[in-house]
PDB file of C-alpha atoms in Angstrom:
ATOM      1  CA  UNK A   1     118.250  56.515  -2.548  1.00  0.00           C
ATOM      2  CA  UNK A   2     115.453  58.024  -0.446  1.00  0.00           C
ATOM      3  CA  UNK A   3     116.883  58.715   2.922  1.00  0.00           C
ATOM      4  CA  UNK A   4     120.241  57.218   2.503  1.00  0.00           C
ATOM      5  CA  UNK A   5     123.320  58.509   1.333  1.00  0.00           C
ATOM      6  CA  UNK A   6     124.296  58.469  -2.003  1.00  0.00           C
ATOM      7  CA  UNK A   7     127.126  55.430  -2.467  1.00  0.00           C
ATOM      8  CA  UNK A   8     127.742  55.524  -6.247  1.00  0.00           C
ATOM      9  CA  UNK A   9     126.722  56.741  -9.692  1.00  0.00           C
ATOM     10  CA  UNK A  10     125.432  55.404 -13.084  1.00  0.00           C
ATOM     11  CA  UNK A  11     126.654  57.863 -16.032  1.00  0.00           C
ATOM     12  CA  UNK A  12     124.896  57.372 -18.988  1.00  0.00           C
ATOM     13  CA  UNK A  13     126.541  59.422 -22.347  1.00  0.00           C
ATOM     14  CA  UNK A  14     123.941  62.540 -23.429  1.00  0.00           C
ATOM     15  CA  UNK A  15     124.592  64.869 -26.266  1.00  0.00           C
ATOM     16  CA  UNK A  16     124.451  68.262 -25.781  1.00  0.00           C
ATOM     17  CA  UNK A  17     121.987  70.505 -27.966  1.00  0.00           C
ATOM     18  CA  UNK A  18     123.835  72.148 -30.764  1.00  0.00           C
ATOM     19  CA  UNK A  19     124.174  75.601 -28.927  1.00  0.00           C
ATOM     20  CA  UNK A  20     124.914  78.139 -31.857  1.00  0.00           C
ATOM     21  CA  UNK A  21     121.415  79.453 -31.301  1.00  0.00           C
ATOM     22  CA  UNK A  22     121.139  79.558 -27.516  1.00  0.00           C
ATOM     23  CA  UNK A  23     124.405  81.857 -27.954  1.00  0.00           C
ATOM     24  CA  UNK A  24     124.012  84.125 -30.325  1.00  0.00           C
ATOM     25  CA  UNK A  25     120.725  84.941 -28.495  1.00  0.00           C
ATOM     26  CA  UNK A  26     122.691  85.224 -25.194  1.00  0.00           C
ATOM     27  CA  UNK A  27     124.661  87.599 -27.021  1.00  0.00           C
ATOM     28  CA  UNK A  28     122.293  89.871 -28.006  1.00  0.00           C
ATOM     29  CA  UNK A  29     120.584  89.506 -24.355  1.00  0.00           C
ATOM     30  CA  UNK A  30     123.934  90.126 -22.721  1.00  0.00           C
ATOM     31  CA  UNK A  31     125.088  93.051 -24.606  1.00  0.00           C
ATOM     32  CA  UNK A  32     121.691  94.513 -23.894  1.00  0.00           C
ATOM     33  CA  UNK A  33     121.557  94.088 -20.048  1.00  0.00           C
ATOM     34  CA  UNK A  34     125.341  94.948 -19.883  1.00  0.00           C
ATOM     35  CA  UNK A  35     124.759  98.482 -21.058  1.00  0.00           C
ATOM     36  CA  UNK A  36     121.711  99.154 -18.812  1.00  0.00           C
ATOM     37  CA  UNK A  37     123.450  97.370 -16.355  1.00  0.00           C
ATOM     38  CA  UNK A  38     126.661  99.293 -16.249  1.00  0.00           C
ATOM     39  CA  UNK A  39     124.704 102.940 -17.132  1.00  0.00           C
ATOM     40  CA  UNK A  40     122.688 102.213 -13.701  1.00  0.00           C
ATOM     41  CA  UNK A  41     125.839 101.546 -11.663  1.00  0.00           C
ATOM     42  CA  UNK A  42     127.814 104.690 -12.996  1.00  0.00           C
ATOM     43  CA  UNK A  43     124.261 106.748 -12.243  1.00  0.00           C
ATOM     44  CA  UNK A  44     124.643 105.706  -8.923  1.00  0.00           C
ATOM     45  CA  UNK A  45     128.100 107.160  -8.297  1.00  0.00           C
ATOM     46  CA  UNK A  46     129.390 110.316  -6.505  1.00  0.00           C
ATOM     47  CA  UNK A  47     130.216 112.707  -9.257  1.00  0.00           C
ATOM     48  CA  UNK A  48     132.694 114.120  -7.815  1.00  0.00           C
ATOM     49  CA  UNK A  49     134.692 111.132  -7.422  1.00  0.00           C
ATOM     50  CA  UNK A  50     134.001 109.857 -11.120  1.00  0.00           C
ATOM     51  CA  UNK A  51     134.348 111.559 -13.777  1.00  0.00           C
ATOM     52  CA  UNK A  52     133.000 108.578 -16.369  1.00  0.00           C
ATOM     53  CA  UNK A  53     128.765 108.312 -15.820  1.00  0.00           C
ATOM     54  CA  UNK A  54     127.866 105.950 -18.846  1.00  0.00           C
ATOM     55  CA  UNK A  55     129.141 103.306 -20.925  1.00  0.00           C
ATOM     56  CA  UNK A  56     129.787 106.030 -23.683  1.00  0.00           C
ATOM     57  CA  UNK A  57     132.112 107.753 -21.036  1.00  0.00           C
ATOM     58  CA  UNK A  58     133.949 104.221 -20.819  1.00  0.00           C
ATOM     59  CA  UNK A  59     134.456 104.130 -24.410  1.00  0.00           C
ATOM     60  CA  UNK A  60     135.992 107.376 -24.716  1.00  0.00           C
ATOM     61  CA  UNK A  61     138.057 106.835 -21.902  1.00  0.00           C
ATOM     62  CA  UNK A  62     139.742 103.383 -23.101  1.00  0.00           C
ATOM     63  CA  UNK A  63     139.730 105.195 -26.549  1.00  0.00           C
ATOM     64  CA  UNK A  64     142.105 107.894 -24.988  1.00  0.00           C
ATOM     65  CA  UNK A  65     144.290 105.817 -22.677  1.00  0.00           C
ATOM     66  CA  UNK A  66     145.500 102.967 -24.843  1.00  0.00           C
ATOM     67  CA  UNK A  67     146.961 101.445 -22.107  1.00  0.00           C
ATOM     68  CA  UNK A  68     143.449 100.151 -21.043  1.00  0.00           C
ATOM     69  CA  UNK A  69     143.303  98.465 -24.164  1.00  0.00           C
ATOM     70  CA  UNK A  70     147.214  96.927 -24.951  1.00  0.00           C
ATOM     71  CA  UNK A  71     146.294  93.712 -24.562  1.00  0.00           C
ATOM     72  CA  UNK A  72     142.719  93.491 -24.792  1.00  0.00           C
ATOM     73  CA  UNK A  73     140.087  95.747 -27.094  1.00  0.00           C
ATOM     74  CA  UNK A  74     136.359  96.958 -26.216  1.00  0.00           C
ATOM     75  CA  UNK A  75     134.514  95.146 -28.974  1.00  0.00           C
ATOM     76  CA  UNK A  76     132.566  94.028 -26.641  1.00  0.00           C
ATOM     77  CA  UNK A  77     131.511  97.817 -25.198  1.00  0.00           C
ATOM     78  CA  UNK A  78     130.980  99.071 -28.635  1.00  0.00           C
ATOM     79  CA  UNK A  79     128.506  96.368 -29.475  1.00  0.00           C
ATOM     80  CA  UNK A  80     126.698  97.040 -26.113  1.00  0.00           C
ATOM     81  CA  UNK A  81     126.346 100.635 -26.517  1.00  0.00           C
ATOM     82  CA  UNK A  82     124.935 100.188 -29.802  1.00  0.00           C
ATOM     83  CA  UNK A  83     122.450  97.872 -28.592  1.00  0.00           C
ATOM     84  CA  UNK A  84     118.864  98.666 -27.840  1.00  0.00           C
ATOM     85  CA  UNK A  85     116.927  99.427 -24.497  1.00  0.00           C
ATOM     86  CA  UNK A  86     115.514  96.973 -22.370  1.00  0.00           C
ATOM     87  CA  UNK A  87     112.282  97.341 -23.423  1.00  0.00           C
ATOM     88  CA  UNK A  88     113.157  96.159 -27.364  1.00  0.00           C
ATOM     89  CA  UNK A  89     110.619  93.298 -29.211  1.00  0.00           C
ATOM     90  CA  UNK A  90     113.739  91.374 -30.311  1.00  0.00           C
ATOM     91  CA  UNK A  91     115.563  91.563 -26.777  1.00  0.00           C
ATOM     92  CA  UNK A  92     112.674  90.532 -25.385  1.00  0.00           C
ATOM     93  CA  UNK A  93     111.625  87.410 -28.122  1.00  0.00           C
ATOM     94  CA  UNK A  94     115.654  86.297 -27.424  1.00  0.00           C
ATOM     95  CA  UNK A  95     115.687  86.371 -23.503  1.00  0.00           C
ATOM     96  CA  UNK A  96     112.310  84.254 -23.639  1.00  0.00           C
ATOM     97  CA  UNK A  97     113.763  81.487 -26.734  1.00  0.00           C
ATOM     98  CA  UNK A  98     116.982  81.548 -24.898  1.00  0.00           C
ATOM     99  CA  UNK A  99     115.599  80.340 -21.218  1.00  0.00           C
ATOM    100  CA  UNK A 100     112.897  77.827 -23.255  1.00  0.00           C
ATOM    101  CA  UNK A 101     115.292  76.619 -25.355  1.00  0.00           C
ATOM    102  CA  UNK A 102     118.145  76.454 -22.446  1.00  0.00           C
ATOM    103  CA  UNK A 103     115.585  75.115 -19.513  1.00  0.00           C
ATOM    104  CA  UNK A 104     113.099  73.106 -20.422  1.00  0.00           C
ATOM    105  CA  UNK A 105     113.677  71.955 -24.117  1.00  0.00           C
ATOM    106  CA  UNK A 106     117.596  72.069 -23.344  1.00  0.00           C
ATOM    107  CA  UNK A 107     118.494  70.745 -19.659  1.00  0.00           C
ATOM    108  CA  UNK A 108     114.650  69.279 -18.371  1.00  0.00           C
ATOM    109  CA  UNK A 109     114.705  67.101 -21.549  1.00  0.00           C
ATOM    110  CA  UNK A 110     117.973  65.818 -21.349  1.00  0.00           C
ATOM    111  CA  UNK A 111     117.665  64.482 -17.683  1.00  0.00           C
ATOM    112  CA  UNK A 112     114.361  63.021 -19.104  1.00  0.00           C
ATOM    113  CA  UNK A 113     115.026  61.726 -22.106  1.00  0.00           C
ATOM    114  CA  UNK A 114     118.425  59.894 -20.575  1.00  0.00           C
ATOM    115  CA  UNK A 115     116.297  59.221 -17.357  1.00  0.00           C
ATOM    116  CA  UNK A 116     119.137  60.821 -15.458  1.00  0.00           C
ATOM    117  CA  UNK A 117     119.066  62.771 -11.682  1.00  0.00           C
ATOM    118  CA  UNK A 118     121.790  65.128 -12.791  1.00  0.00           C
ATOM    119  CA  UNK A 119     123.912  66.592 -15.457  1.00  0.00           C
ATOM    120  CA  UNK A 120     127.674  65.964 -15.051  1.00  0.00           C
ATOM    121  CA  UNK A 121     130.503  67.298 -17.260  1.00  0.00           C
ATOM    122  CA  UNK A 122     134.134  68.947 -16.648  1.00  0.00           C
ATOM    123  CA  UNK A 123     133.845  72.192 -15.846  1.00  0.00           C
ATOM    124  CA  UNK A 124     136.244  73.280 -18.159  1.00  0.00           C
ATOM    125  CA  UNK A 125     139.908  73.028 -18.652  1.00  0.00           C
ATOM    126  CA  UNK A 126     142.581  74.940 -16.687  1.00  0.00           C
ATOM    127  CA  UNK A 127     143.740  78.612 -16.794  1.00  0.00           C
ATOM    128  CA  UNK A 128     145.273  79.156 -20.317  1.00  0.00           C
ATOM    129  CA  UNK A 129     148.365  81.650 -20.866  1.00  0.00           C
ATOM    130  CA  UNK A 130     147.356  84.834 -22.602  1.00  0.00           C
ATOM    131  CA  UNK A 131     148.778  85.008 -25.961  1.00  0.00           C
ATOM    132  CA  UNK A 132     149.561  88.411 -27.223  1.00  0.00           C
ATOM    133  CA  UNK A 133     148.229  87.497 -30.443  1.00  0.00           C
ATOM    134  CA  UNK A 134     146.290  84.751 -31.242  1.00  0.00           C
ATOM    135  CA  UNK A 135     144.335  85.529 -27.732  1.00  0.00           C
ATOM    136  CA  UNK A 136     143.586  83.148 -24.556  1.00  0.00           C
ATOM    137  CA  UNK A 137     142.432  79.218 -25.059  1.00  0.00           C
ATOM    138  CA  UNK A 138     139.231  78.402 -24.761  1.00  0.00           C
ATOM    139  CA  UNK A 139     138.510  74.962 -24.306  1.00  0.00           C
ATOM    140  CA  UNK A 140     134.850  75.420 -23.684  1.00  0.00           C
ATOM    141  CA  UNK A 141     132.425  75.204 -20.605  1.00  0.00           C
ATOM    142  CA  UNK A 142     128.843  73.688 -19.622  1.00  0.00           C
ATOM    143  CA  UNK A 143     127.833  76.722 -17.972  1.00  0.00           C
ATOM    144  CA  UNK A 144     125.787  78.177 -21.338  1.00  0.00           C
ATOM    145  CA  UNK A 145     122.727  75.939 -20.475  1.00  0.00           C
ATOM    146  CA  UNK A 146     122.658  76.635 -16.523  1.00  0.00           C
ATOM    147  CA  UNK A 147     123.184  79.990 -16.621  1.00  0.00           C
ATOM    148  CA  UNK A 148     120.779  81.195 -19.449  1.00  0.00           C
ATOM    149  CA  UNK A 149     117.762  79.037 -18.252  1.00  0.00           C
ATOM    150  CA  UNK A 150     118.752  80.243 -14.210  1.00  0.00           C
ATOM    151  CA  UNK A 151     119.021  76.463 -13.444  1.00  0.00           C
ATOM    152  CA  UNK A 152     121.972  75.685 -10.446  1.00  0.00           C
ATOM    153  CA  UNK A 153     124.849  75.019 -11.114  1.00  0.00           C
ATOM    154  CA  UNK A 154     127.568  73.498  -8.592  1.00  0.00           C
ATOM    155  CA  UNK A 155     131.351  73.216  -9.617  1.00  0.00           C
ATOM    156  CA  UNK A 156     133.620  71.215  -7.455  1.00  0.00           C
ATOM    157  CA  UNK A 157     137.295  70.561  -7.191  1.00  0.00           C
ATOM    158  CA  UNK A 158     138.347  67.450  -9.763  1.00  0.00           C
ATOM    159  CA  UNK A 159     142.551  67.685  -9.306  1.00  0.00           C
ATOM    160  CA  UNK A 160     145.012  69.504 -11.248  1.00  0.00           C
ATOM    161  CA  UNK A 161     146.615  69.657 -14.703  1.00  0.00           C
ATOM    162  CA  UNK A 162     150.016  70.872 -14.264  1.00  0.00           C
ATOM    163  CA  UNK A 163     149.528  72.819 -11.489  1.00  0.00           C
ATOM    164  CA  UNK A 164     146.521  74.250 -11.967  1.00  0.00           C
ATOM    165  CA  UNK A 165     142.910  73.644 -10.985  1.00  0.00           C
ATOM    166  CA  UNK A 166     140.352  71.900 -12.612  1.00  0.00           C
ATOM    167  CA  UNK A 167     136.725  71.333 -11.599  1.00  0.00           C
ATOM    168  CA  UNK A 168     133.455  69.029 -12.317  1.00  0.00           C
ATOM    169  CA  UNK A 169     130.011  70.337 -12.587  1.00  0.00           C
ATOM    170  CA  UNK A 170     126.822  69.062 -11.939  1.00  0.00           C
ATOM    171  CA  UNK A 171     123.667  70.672 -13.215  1.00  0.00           C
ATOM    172  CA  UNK A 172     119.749  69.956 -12.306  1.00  0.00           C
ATOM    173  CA  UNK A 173     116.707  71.735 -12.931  1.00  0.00           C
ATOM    174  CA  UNK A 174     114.969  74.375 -11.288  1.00  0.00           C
ATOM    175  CA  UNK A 175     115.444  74.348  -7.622  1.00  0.00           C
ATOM    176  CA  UNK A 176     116.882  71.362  -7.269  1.00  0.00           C
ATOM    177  CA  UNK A 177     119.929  73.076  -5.384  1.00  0.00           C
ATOM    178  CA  UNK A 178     119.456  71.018  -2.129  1.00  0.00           C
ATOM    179  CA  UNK A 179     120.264  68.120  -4.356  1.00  0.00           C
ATOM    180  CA  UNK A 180     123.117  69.049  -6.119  1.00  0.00           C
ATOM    181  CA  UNK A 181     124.555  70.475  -2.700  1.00  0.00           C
ATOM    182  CA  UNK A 182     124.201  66.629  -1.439  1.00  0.00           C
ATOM    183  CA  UNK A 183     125.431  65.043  -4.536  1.00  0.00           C
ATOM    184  CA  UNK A 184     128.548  67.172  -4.849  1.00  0.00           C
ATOM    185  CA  UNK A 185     129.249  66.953  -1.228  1.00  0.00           C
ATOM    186  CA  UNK A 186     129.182  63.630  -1.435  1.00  0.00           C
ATOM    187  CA  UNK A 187     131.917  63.765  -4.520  1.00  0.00           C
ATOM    188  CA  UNK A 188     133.843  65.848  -2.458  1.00  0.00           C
ATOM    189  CA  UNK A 189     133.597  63.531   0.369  1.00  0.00           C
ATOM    190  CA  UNK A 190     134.672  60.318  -1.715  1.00  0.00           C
ATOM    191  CA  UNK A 191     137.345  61.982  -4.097  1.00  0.00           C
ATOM    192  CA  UNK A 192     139.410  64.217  -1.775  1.00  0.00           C
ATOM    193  CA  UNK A 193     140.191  65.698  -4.774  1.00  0.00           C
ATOM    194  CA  UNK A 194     140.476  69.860  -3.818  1.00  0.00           C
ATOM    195  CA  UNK A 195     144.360  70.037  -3.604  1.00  0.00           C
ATOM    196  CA  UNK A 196     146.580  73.395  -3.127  1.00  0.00           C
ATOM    197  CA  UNK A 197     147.895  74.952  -5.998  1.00  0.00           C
ATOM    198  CA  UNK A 198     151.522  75.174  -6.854  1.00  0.00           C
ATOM    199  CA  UNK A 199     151.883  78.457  -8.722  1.00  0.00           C
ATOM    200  CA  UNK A 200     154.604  77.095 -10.808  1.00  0.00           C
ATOM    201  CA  UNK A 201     157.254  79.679 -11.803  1.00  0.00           C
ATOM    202  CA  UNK A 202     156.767  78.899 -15.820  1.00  0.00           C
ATOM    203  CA  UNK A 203     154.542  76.646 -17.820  1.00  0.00           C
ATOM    204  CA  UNK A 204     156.859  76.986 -20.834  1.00  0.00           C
ATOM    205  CA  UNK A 205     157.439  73.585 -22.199  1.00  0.00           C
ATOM    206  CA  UNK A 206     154.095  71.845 -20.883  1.00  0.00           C
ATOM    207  CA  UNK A 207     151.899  69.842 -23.374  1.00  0.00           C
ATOM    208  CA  UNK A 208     148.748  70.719 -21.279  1.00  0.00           C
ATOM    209  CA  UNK A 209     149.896  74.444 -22.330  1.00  0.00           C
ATOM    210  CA  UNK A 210     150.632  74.349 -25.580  1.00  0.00           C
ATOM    211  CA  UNK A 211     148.511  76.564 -27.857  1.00  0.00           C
ATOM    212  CA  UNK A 212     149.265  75.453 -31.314  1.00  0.00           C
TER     213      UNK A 212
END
């Protein structure tokens, strides 16, 4: 296809590696950076126009407005303040396994083992009504592997599902962003799928929302 304008695709069927690992060592990489992350942009604040200078502040904040918190808790802020500093062995030994195992034993050998150009997979499904109690719907998304080795990753309009949005992805390997750019241009170019959404009044009643 050297030269010439991609005119069609082959998909061939690849199984994802079992991902358990790769997340619970995002995790602990993500809760890490999040705290230094979010201490360095509250250091860099005027004072005197906020009051709340670390993650701890946060935490007490939230703590005394519950209204910050009615529908949604800070687990995820108490686990990152406990966390250790950047400069941690095990923070360190997961940020490495997670990119190796992500990268180049995760995405590189699956385009090389199934002798494929690209990765290709739904992006995930559409926007899911907040449930008071049992929480959001997560159908799951192939952005783990992309994102943790820092691989590109191009979503793309794929139609709607009552309404709402859905997109396709397509994933390479390092720096192979002028590729995916073509390829998914060229999707977009042959589908004509991208289409205005309708911002239905109510959902109630639709199969594609129903979270039992």
């Amino acid at each position: 296809m050297s030269g010439q304008p991609p005119t069609g695709a082959v998909l061939v069927e690849v199984t994802l590696p079992e991902g358990r690992v790769i997340d619970d060592l995002e995790d602990l990489v993500l809760r890490v950076e999040f705290k230094a992350g979010v201490n360095a942009y509250l250091a860099s604040t005027a004072p005197a126009q906020f009051k709340t200078r670390t993650l701890a502040d946060l935490i007490a904040f939230n703590a005394a407005e519950p209204r910050e918190t009615a529908l949604f808790g800070q687990e995820t802020f108490l686990e990152a303040q406990a966390s250790p500093g950047l400069d941690d062995p095990a923070y360190l030994k997961a940020k490495a396994d997670a990119k190796r195992l992500a990268g180049p034993q995760g995405i590189d050998k699956l385009l090389s083992d199934a002798r494929v150009e690209v990765l290709v997979a739904e992006s995930g499904g559409p926007t899911s009504v907040v449930d008071r109690i049992n929480g959001g719907r997560w159908l799951g998304s192939p952005s783990t592997l992309p994102a943790v080795a820092g691989y590109p990753h191009l979503t793309l309009p794929m139609g709607l599902v009552e309404g709402l949005p859905v997109g396709l992805s397509f994933m390479g390997t390092a720096w192979s962003e002028a590729r995916l750019l073509s390829l998914g241009y060229a999707f977009e170019q042959a589908t004509k799928a991208r289409r205005a959404p309708t911002f239905p009044a109510t959902v109630n009643g639709s199969p594609a929302f129903d979270l039992q």
